[in-house]
mmCIF file of C-alpha atoms and ligand atoms in Angstrom:
data_model
loop_
_atom_site.group_PDB
_atom_site.id
_atom_site.type_symbol
_atom_site.label_atom_id
_atom_site.label_comp_id
_atom_site.label_asym_id
_atom_site.label_seq_id
_atom_site.Cartn_x
_atom_site.Cartn_y
_atom_site.Cartn_z
ATOM 1 C CA MET A 1 121.317 226.086 190.918
ATOM 2 C CA LYS A 2 123.324 227.625 193.511
ATOM 3 C CA LYS A 3 127.126 228.840 191.259
ATOM 4 C CA ILE A 4 130.015 226.638 192.661
ATOM 5 C CA THR A 5 133.349 230.055 193.033
ATOM 6 C CA ASN A 6 136.167 227.405 194.093
ATOM 7 C CA ARG A 7 137.324 224.143 194.720
ATOM 8 C CA ALA A 8 137.092 223.943 198.188
ATOM 9 C CA ASN A 9 132.288 224.965 197.405
ATOM 10 C CA LEU A 10 132.356 222.331 194.664
ATOM 11 C CA GLU A 11 134.080 219.553 196.990
ATOM 12 C CA GLN A 12 131.952 220.577 199.875
ATOM 13 C CA THR A 13 129.230 219.650 197.448
ATOM 14 C CA GLU A 14 130.249 216.841 196.136
ATOM 15 C CA ILE A 15 130.703 215.576 200.137
ATOM 16 C CA ILE A 16 126.485 216.449 200.192
ATOM 17 C CA GLU A 17 126.319 214.162 197.063
ATOM 18 C CA GLN A 18 128.165 211.380 198.528
ATOM 19 C CA MET A 19 126.448 211.150 201.791
ATOM 20 C CA PRO A 20 123.247 208.764 200.851
ATOM 21 C CA GLU A 21 125.855 206.249 199.097
ATOM 22 C CA VAL A 22 128.557 206.714 201.937
ATOM 23 C CA CYS A 23 125.798 206.127 204.465
ATOM 24 C CA SER A 24 124.683 203.023 202.739
ATOM 25 C CA ASN A 25 128.139 201.352 201.259
ATOM 26 C CA GLU A 26 130.756 200.155 203.609
ATOM 27 C CA LEU A 27 133.886 200.615 200.691
ATOM 28 C CA ALA A 28 132.234 204.088 200.122
ATOM 29 C CA ALA A 29 131.771 204.679 203.671
ATOM 30 C CA VAL A 30 135.871 203.866 204.565
ATOM 31 C CA GLU A 31 136.612 206.403 201.861
ATOM 32 C CA PHE A 32 135.288 208.960 203.255
ATOM 33 C CA PHE A 33 136.401 208.341 206.633
ATOM 34 C CA GLU A 34 140.425 207.559 205.051
ATOM 35 C CA ARG A 35 140.321 210.897 202.738
ATOM 36 C CA ARG A 36 138.572 212.974 205.017
ATOM 37 C CA ILE A 37 141.198 211.778 208.684
ATOM 38 C CA TRP A 38 144.485 211.501 206.364
ATOM 39 C CA ASN A 39 143.345 214.341 204.277
ATOM 40 C CA ARG A 40 144.403 212.470 200.771
ATOM 41 C CA THR A 41 147.699 210.830 202.082
ATOM 42 C CA PRO A 42 147.429 207.440 203.805
ATOM 43 C CA ARG A 43 149.978 207.673 206.949
ATOM 44 C CA CYS A 44 150.730 204.821 208.875
ATOM 45 C CA PRO A 45 149.386 205.601 212.345
ATOM 46 C CA HIS A 46 151.848 203.577 214.037
ATOM 47 C CA CYS A 47 155.678 205.541 213.354
ATOM 48 C CA GLN A 48 153.682 207.931 210.918
ATOM 49 C CA SER A 49 155.433 206.739 206.870
ATOM 50 C CA THR A 50 153.423 207.648 204.804
ATOM 51 C CA ASN A 51 154.957 204.317 203.003
ATOM 52 C CA VAL A 52 152.104 202.541 202.965
ATOM 53 C CA TYR A 53 149.892 200.487 201.359
ATOM 54 C CA GLN A 54 147.019 198.730 200.475
ATOM 55 C CA MET A 55 146.198 195.466 200.914
ATOM 56 C CA LYS A 56 144.408 193.156 198.837
ATOM 57 C CA ASP A 57 142.681 189.961 198.998
ATOM 58 C CA ALA A 58 144.663 187.621 196.573
ATOM 59 C CA LYS A 59 141.890 186.057 195.162
ATOM 60 C CA THR A 60 139.744 188.661 194.229
ATOM 61 C CA GLY A 61 142.270 191.476 193.952
ATOM 62 C CA GLN A 62 139.723 193.636 195.620
ATOM 63 C CA ARG A 63 140.483 194.966 198.863
ATOM 64 C CA SER A 64 140.737 193.576 201.897
ATOM 65 C CA GLN A 65 138.021 192.382 204.351
ATOM 66 C CA ARG A 66 138.940 194.650 206.876
ATOM 67 C CA PHE A 67 139.630 197.466 204.774
ATOM 68 C CA LEU A 68 143.419 197.009 205.858
ATOM 69 C CA TRP A 69 146.780 199.258 205.409
ATOM 70 C CA ARG A 70 150.168 197.654 205.903
ATOM 71 C CA CYS A 71 153.227 200.251 206.693
ATOM 72 C CA HIS A 72 156.919 199.518 204.953
ATOM 73 C CA ALA A 73 158.347 201.085 207.457
ATOM 74 C CA CYS A 74 157.116 199.165 210.785
ATOM 75 C CA GLU A 75 155.518 196.775 209.063
ATOM 76 C CA LYS A 76 152.647 196.996 211.437
ATOM 77 C CA GLN A 77 148.869 196.344 209.778
ATOM 78 C CA PHE A 78 146.476 198.589 210.052
ATOM 79 C CA THR A 79 142.537 200.462 209.117
ATOM 80 C CA ILE A 80 141.815 203.999 209.386
ATOM 81 C CA ARG A 81 140.132 203.910 212.717
ATOM 82 C CA VAL A 82 143.398 203.333 214.676
ATOM 83 C CA GLY A 83 144.181 206.596 216.902
ATOM 84 C CA THR A 84 140.525 207.724 216.483
ATOM 85 C CA VAL A 85 137.264 207.553 217.934
ATOM 86 C CA LEU A 86 136.260 204.910 216.143
ATOM 87 C CA GLU A 87 139.171 202.591 216.588
ATOM 88 C CA GLU A 88 137.280 200.897 220.080
ATOM 89 C CA SER A 89 134.216 199.790 218.241
ATOM 90 C CA ARG A 90 133.657 197.256 215.153
ATOM 91 C CA ILE A 91 130.137 198.962 214.353
ATOM 92 C CA PRO A 92 130.270 199.096 210.285
ATOM 93 C CA LEU A 93 131.966 203.011 209.090
ATOM 94 C CA ARG A 94 128.386 203.379 207.299
ATOM 95 C CA HIS A 95 126.734 203.345 210.892
ATOM 96 C CA TRP A 96 129.404 206.085 211.895
ATOM 97 C CA ALA A 97 128.879 208.279 209.016
ATOM 98 C CA TYR A 98 124.939 207.796 208.825
ATOM 99 C CA ALA A 99 125.480 209.057 212.811
ATOM 100 C CA PHE A 100 127.743 211.709 212.032
ATOM 101 C CA TRP A 101 126.111 213.391 208.980
ATOM 102 C CA ARG A 102 123.240 213.744 211.179
ATOM 103 C CA ALA A 103 124.585 214.821 214.608
ATOM 104 C CA VAL A 104 125.601 217.837 212.315
ATOM 105 C CA ALA A 105 123.059 218.424 209.987
ATOM 106 C CA SER A 106 120.464 218.666 212.191
ATOM 107 C CA LYS A 107 119.752 221.729 214.626
ATOM 108 C CA LYS A 108 119.220 220.122 217.291
ATOM 109 C CA GLY A 109 121.171 217.366 217.510
ATOM 110 C CA VAL A 110 119.680 213.971 216.775
ATOM 111 C CA SER A 111 119.227 210.607 219.039
ATOM 112 C CA ALA A 112 120.428 207.311 220.281
ATOM 113 C CA LEU A 113 117.252 206.349 219.631
ATOM 114 C CA GLU A 114 116.837 207.046 215.901
ATOM 115 C CA ILE A 115 120.649 206.393 215.452
ATOM 116 C CA GLN A 116 119.091 202.654 216.648
ATOM 117 C CA ARG A 117 116.361 202.474 214.447
ATOM 118 C CA GLN A 118 118.174 203.635 211.308
ATOM 119 C CA CYS A 119 120.752 201.720 211.166
ATOM 120 C CA GLN A 120 119.150 198.635 213.178
ATOM 121 C CA ILE A 121 121.860 199.006 215.662
ATOM 122 C CA SER A 122 121.791 197.968 219.241
ATOM 123 C CA TYR A 123 120.593 201.224 221.726
ATOM 124 C CA PRO A 124 124.271 200.584 223.379
ATOM 125 C CA SER A 125 125.741 200.668 220.330
ATOM 126 C CA ALA A 126 124.087 203.427 219.235
ATOM 127 C CA LEU A 127 124.469 205.483 222.043
ATOM 128 C CA PHE A 128 128.459 204.837 222.620
ATOM 129 C CA LEU A 129 128.466 205.955 218.701
ATOM 130 C CA MET A 130 127.098 209.121 219.485
ATOM 131 C CA HIS A 131 129.088 209.367 222.797
ATOM 132 C CA ARG A 132 132.499 209.232 220.545
ATOM 133 C CA ILE A 133 130.801 211.832 217.620
ATOM 134 C CA ARG A 134 129.953 213.893 221.232
ATOM 135 C CA LEU A 135 133.400 214.199 221.807
ATOM 136 C CA ALA A 136 134.954 213.902 218.419
ATOM 137 C CA MET A 137 132.759 217.739 218.058
ATOM 138 C CA THR A 138 134.232 218.906 221.039
ATOM 139 C CA PRO A 139 137.724 220.506 221.209
ATOM 140 C CA GLU A 140 140.565 219.184 223.374
ATOM 141 C CA PRO A 141 141.087 221.660 226.268
ATOM 142 C CA GLY A 142 143.303 224.577 226.002
ATOM 143 C CA THR A 143 143.475 224.392 221.991
ATOM 144 C CA SER A 144 140.657 226.733 221.245
ATOM 145 C CA PRO A 145 141.636 230.366 220.555
ATOM 146 C CA LYS A 146 140.300 232.281 223.989
ATOM 147 C CA LEU A 147 137.364 233.998 223.039
ATOM 148 C CA GLY A 148 136.971 238.376 222.900
ATOM 149 C CA GLY A 149 140.468 238.583 221.540
ATOM 150 C CA LEU A 150 141.348 242.364 220.269
ATOM 151 C CA GLY A 151 138.709 243.816 222.060
ATOM 152 C CA GLY A 152 135.437 242.035 221.898
ATOM 153 C CA MET A 153 133.115 241.897 224.466
ATOM 154 C CA VAL A 154 131.922 238.149 226.114
ATOM 155 C CA GLU A 155 128.586 237.908 227.942
ATOM 156 C CA CYS A 156 129.193 235.288 230.130
ATOM 157 C CA ASP A 157 126.403 234.115 232.436
ATOM 158 C CA GLU A 158 125.200 230.323 233.859
ATOM 159 C CA THR A 159 122.430 228.211 234.212
ATOM 160 C CA TYR A 160 121.060 225.003 235.382
ATOM 161 C CA ILE A 161 119.975 221.685 234.017
ATOM 162 C CA GLY A 162 118.373 218.930 234.875
ATOM 163 C CA GLY A 163 116.290 217.837 237.312
ATOM 164 C CA LYS A 164 112.958 220.316 239.685
ATOM 165 C CA PRO A 165 114.692 222.445 242.166
ATOM 166 C CA ARG A 166 113.575 221.108 245.535
ATOM 167 C CA HIS A 167 112.566 222.250 249.040
ATOM 168 C CA VAL A 168 114.874 220.341 251.545
ATOM 169 C CA ILE A 169 114.405 220.892 255.212
ATOM 170 C CA LEU A 170 118.412 221.239 256.807
ATOM 171 C CA PRO A 171 119.061 220.990 260.794
ATOM 172 C CA ARG A 172 120.113 224.087 261.903
ATOM 173 C CA PRO A 173 123.081 223.468 264.100
ATOM 174 C CA GLY A 174 121.451 225.721 267.928
ATOM 175 C CA LYS A 175 119.289 226.955 266.208
ATOM 176 C CA HIS A 176 114.891 226.457 266.471
ATOM 177 C CA GLY A 177 114.165 223.337 264.722
ATOM 178 C CA PRO A 178 114.537 222.743 260.849
ATOM 179 C CA TRP A 179 115.011 225.594 258.357
ATOM 180 C CA PRO A 180 113.572 224.513 254.658
ATOM 181 C CA GLN A 181 116.029 225.414 252.069
ATOM 182 C CA LYS A 182 115.431 225.975 248.262
ATOM 183 C CA ILE A 183 118.333 224.099 246.931
ATOM 184 C CA TYR A 184 119.044 222.372 243.394
ATOM 185 C CA ALA A 185 119.659 219.437 244.707
ATOM 186 C CA ASP A 186 120.126 217.660 241.444
ATOM 187 C CA LYS A 187 120.627 220.619 238.709
ATOM 188 C CA THR A 188 124.160 220.726 237.283
ATOM 189 C CA PRO A 189 125.517 224.224 236.880
ATOM 190 C CA VAL A 190 126.826 225.229 233.338
ATOM 191 C CA PHE A 191 128.841 228.280 232.609
ATOM 192 C CA GLY A 192 128.868 229.980 229.478
ATOM 193 C CA MET A 193 131.318 232.783 228.242
ATOM 194 C CA VAL A 194 129.795 233.643 224.083
ATOM 195 C CA GLU A 195 131.746 236.346 222.116
ATOM 196 C CA ARG A 196 128.838 238.796 220.679
ATOM 197 C CA GLY A 197 128.314 237.468 216.889
ATOM 198 C CA GLY A 198 131.050 235.025 217.731
ATOM 199 C CA ARG A 199 132.572 231.763 219.267
ATOM 200 C CA ILE A 200 130.643 230.043 222.601
ATOM 201 C CA HIS A 201 132.239 228.669 225.370
ATOM 202 C CA ARG A 202 130.793 226.464 227.996
ATOM 203 C CA ARG A 203 131.510 224.306 230.381
ATOM 204 C CA VAL A 204 129.867 221.786 233.506
ATOM 205 C CA ILE A 205 130.568 223.142 236.788
ATOM 206 C CA ALA A 206 130.989 221.926 240.027
ATOM 207 C CA SER A 207 129.455 224.960 242.174
ATOM 208 C CA VAL A 208 128.816 228.485 240.707
ATOM 209 C CA SER A 209 131.126 230.224 243.266
ATOM 210 C CA GLY A 210 132.921 233.762 242.288
ATOM 211 C CA LYS A 211 136.505 231.623 242.197
ATOM 212 C CA ASN A 212 135.140 229.154 239.387
ATOM 213 C CA LEU A 213 133.610 231.981 237.510
ATOM 214 C CA LYS A 214 135.952 233.771 237.647
ATOM 215 C CA ASP A 215 138.674 231.394 237.160
ATOM 216 C CA THR A 216 136.939 230.467 234.319
ATOM 217 C CA ILE A 217 136.074 232.955 232.774
ATOM 218 C CA ARG A 218 140.344 234.653 233.107
ATOM 219 C CA GLU A 219 141.318 230.844 231.135
ATOM 220 C CA CYS A 220 138.850 231.151 228.387
ATOM 221 C CA VAL A 221 138.522 235.190 227.780
ATOM 222 C CA ASP A 222 141.172 237.408 225.869
ATOM 223 C CA PRO A 223 142.754 240.126 228.259
ATOM 224 C CA SER A 224 141.897 242.630 225.494
ATOM 225 C CA ALA A 225 138.096 241.686 226.000
ATOM 226 C CA THR A 226 135.264 243.659 227.456
ATOM 227 C CA ILE A 227 132.899 240.711 230.197
ATOM 228 C CA SER A 228 129.186 241.650 230.195
ATOM 229 C CA THR A 229 127.591 240.018 232.682
ATOM 230 C CA ASP A 230 124.263 240.039 235.062
ATOM 231 C CA GLN A 231 124.749 241.715 238.145
ATOM 232 C CA LEU A 232 126.485 238.465 240.592
ATOM 233 C CA ARG A 233 127.914 239.166 243.220
ATOM 234 C CA ALA A 234 130.285 236.104 241.755
ATOM 235 C CA TYR A 235 130.946 238.273 239.146
ATOM 236 C CA ARG A 236 132.756 241.615 241.026
ATOM 237 C CA GLY A 237 136.436 241.701 240.848
ATOM 238 C CA ILE A 238 136.100 240.495 237.127
ATOM 239 C CA GLY A 239 136.875 243.590 235.398
ATOM 240 C CA LYS A 240 140.449 244.271 236.442
ATOM 241 C CA HIS A 241 141.820 241.196 234.447
ATOM 242 C CA PHE A 242 140.510 242.590 231.150
ATOM 243 C CA ASP A 243 141.401 246.045 229.184
ATOM 244 C CA GLY A 244 137.763 246.016 228.314
ATOM 245 C CA GLY A 245 136.621 245.615 231.743
ATOM 246 C CA HIS A 246 133.020 244.323 233.042
ATOM 247 C CA VAL A 247 130.112 246.023 232.259
ATOM 248 C CA SER A 248 126.844 244.875 233.774
ATOM 249 C CA VAL A 249 123.371 245.080 233.837
ATOM 250 C CA ASN A 250 120.809 244.425 236.333
ATOM 251 C CA HIS A 251 118.353 241.306 236.070
ATOM 252 C CA THR A 252 116.535 242.095 239.183
ATOM 253 C CA ILE A 253 115.119 245.489 238.721
ATOM 254 C CA LYS A 254 114.142 244.311 235.208
ATOM 255 C CA GLN A 255 117.266 245.763 233.069
ATOM 256 C CA TYR A 256 118.518 243.666 229.979
ATOM 257 C CA VAL A 257 120.244 246.357 228.235
ATOM 258 C CA ARG A 258 121.752 248.977 229.598
ATOM 259 C CA GLY A 259 125.273 251.209 226.922
ATOM 260 C CA GLN A 260 127.337 248.180 226.010
ATOM 261 C CA ALA A 261 125.889 246.014 228.679
ATOM 262 C CA SER A 262 123.615 242.712 228.150
ATOM 263 C CA THR A 263 123.918 238.987 228.564
ATOM 264 C CA ASN A 264 120.782 238.498 225.534
ATOM 265 C CA THR A 265 123.117 236.038 223.441
ATOM 266 C CA ALA A 266 124.386 234.353 226.283
ATOM 267 C CA GLU A 267 120.899 233.704 227.307
ATOM 268 C CA SER A 268 119.436 232.629 224.310
ATOM 269 C CA SER A 269 121.890 230.418 223.919
ATOM 270 C CA PHE A 270 121.369 228.625 226.725
ATOM 271 C CA ALA A 271 117.673 228.509 225.526
ATOM 272 C CA LEU A 272 118.728 226.388 222.756
ATOM 273 C CA LEU A 273 120.377 224.199 224.542
ATOM 274 C CA LYS A 274 117.604 223.760 226.859
ATOM 275 C CA ARG A 275 115.076 223.061 224.314
ATOM 276 C CA GLY A 276 117.485 220.962 222.526
ATOM 277 C CA LEU A 277 118.311 218.827 225.935
ATOM 278 C CA MET A 278 114.618 218.483 226.154
ATOM 279 C CA GLY A 279 113.147 217.849 222.961
ATOM 280 C CA ILE A 280 115.696 215.832 221.619
ATOM 281 C CA TYR A 281 117.286 213.881 224.655
ATOM 282 C CA HIS A 282 114.234 213.783 227.335
ATOM 283 C CA ALA A 283 117.069 213.396 230.560
ATOM 284 C CA VAL A 284 121.097 213.383 230.022
ATOM 285 C CA SER A 285 122.694 212.420 233.223
ATOM 286 C CA LYS A 286 124.898 214.962 235.074
ATOM 287 C CA LYS A 287 127.678 212.149 233.978
ATOM 288 C CA HIS A 288 127.568 212.894 230.430
ATOM 289 C CA LEU A 289 126.456 216.448 230.354
ATOM 290 C CA HIS A 290 129.068 218.049 229.789
ATOM 291 C CA ARG A 291 129.543 216.499 226.266
ATOM 292 C CA TYR A 292 125.809 217.173 225.106
ATOM 293 C CA VAL A 293 127.489 220.807 225.843
ATOM 294 C CA GLY A 294 130.451 220.289 223.855
ATOM 295 C CA GLU A 295 127.827 218.942 221.129
ATOM 296 C CA PHE A 296 125.733 222.378 220.808
ATOM 297 C CA ASP A 297 128.547 224.305 221.198
ATOM 298 C CA PHE A 298 130.443 222.751 218.082
ATOM 299 C CA ARG A 299 126.763 223.182 216.317
ATOM 300 C CA TRP A 300 126.448 227.474 217.343
ATOM 301 C CA ASN A 301 130.671 227.815 216.543
ATOM 302 C CA THR A 302 129.502 226.409 213.236
ATOM 303 C CA ARG A 303 126.979 227.273 212.138
ATOM 304 C CA ASN A 304 128.513 229.420 209.390
ATOM 305 C CA LEU A 305 129.771 226.294 207.585
ATOM 306 C CA ASN A 306 127.001 224.466 205.407
ATOM 307 C CA ASP A 307 126.673 220.457 205.951
ATOM 308 C CA GLY A 308 129.840 219.204 203.938
ATOM 309 C CA GLU A 309 131.710 221.070 206.499
ATOM 310 C CA ARG A 310 130.388 220.395 208.944
ATOM 311 C CA THR A 311 130.530 217.191 208.724
ATOM 312 C CA VAL A 312 134.588 217.580 208.113
ATOM 313 C CA ALA A 313 134.839 219.250 211.000
ATOM 314 C CA ALA A 314 133.204 216.987 212.994
ATOM 315 C CA VAL A 315 135.674 214.127 211.267
ATOM 316 C CA GLN A 316 138.697 215.361 211.709
ATOM 317 C CA GLY A 317 137.980 216.264 215.245
ATOM 318 C CA ALA A 318 138.427 212.003 215.594
ATOM 319 C CA ILE A 319 141.459 212.042 215.248
ATOM 320 C CA GLY A 320 143.853 211.519 218.206
ATOM 321 C CA LYS A 321 140.728 211.293 220.373
ATOM 322 C CA ARG A 322 139.688 208.070 222.889
ATOM 323 C CA LEU A 323 136.992 207.103 224.844
ATOM 324 C CA ASP A 324 137.981 205.226 227.684
ATOM 325 C CA HIS A 325 135.509 202.110 228.299
ATOM 326 C CA GLU A 326 132.557 203.447 230.796
ATOM 327 C CA THR A 327 129.166 202.488 231.507
ATOM 328 C CA LEU A 328 126.969 204.225 229.186
ATOM 329 C CA THR A 329 123.416 204.444 230.234
ATOM 330 C CA ARG A 330 121.528 207.468 228.500
HETATM 331 ZN ZN1 ZN B 401 154.321 202.758 210.266
#
């Protein structure tokens, strides 16, 4: 048996042991979310007062049916769902717990179809749940520390996801007839920045232009870093913004490592993303691709945590986020 070294470890082990109960018993699930989101101090989401109490059923003395709390300060009622991604639905919290748990514990994620089957809820409900869990797993823009601090090496690379390259005929004004061109009409470019041995940040971008790539790098990478890329023209000139400058490998002559330069980590992270999207999610619409990218980044960035710690990290990411109602098709 694994030796338990400290209180934090003990707690994480407890979480793993509790999960089957939490995923099948609504009261256990409510208490799980209350403990993880409030971190032991129940708080009124309306006025932030901690002078709050659980509402009890007058007849049975048990917790009220909707697991309500009430605030002494502002006299409003609330539940643990208020002010989190859990708020917009009535899906029982034990299903939320199961979906959170599966999303973080499986290497390549979990499909809405599987959540539908296991929790016996409708497919739209399962999808609704998973999109909100992905939102919880994705940090708010600008809240993560920049990549490559203290002079780290950051690999940058781009890839295309979805659809198939198509040959289309584009008219050439003033020239002799049409000219077939290979364009990636329904592929979506995703740009990735990854610290060697560290964190990753990927982003769906409108197009692979020098301006887009360079603006994104400068926004997400610490100025002390070194930037490592392939020899795509779009990266030219990025080195002057970084203390470590810019190193590159020339993939067109099959060069994959040159001194410090390579994009192997970035490429393997994209391979993992593509395999995951293909295996579990089959097809992902362009509109939602960024959510799946956020989910895969979360898993990469928490790879050194155990499943209990990862579940807590994801649940705490649910705080303060809302996904406005929209048509979610897949
Ligand atoms: Zn209050």
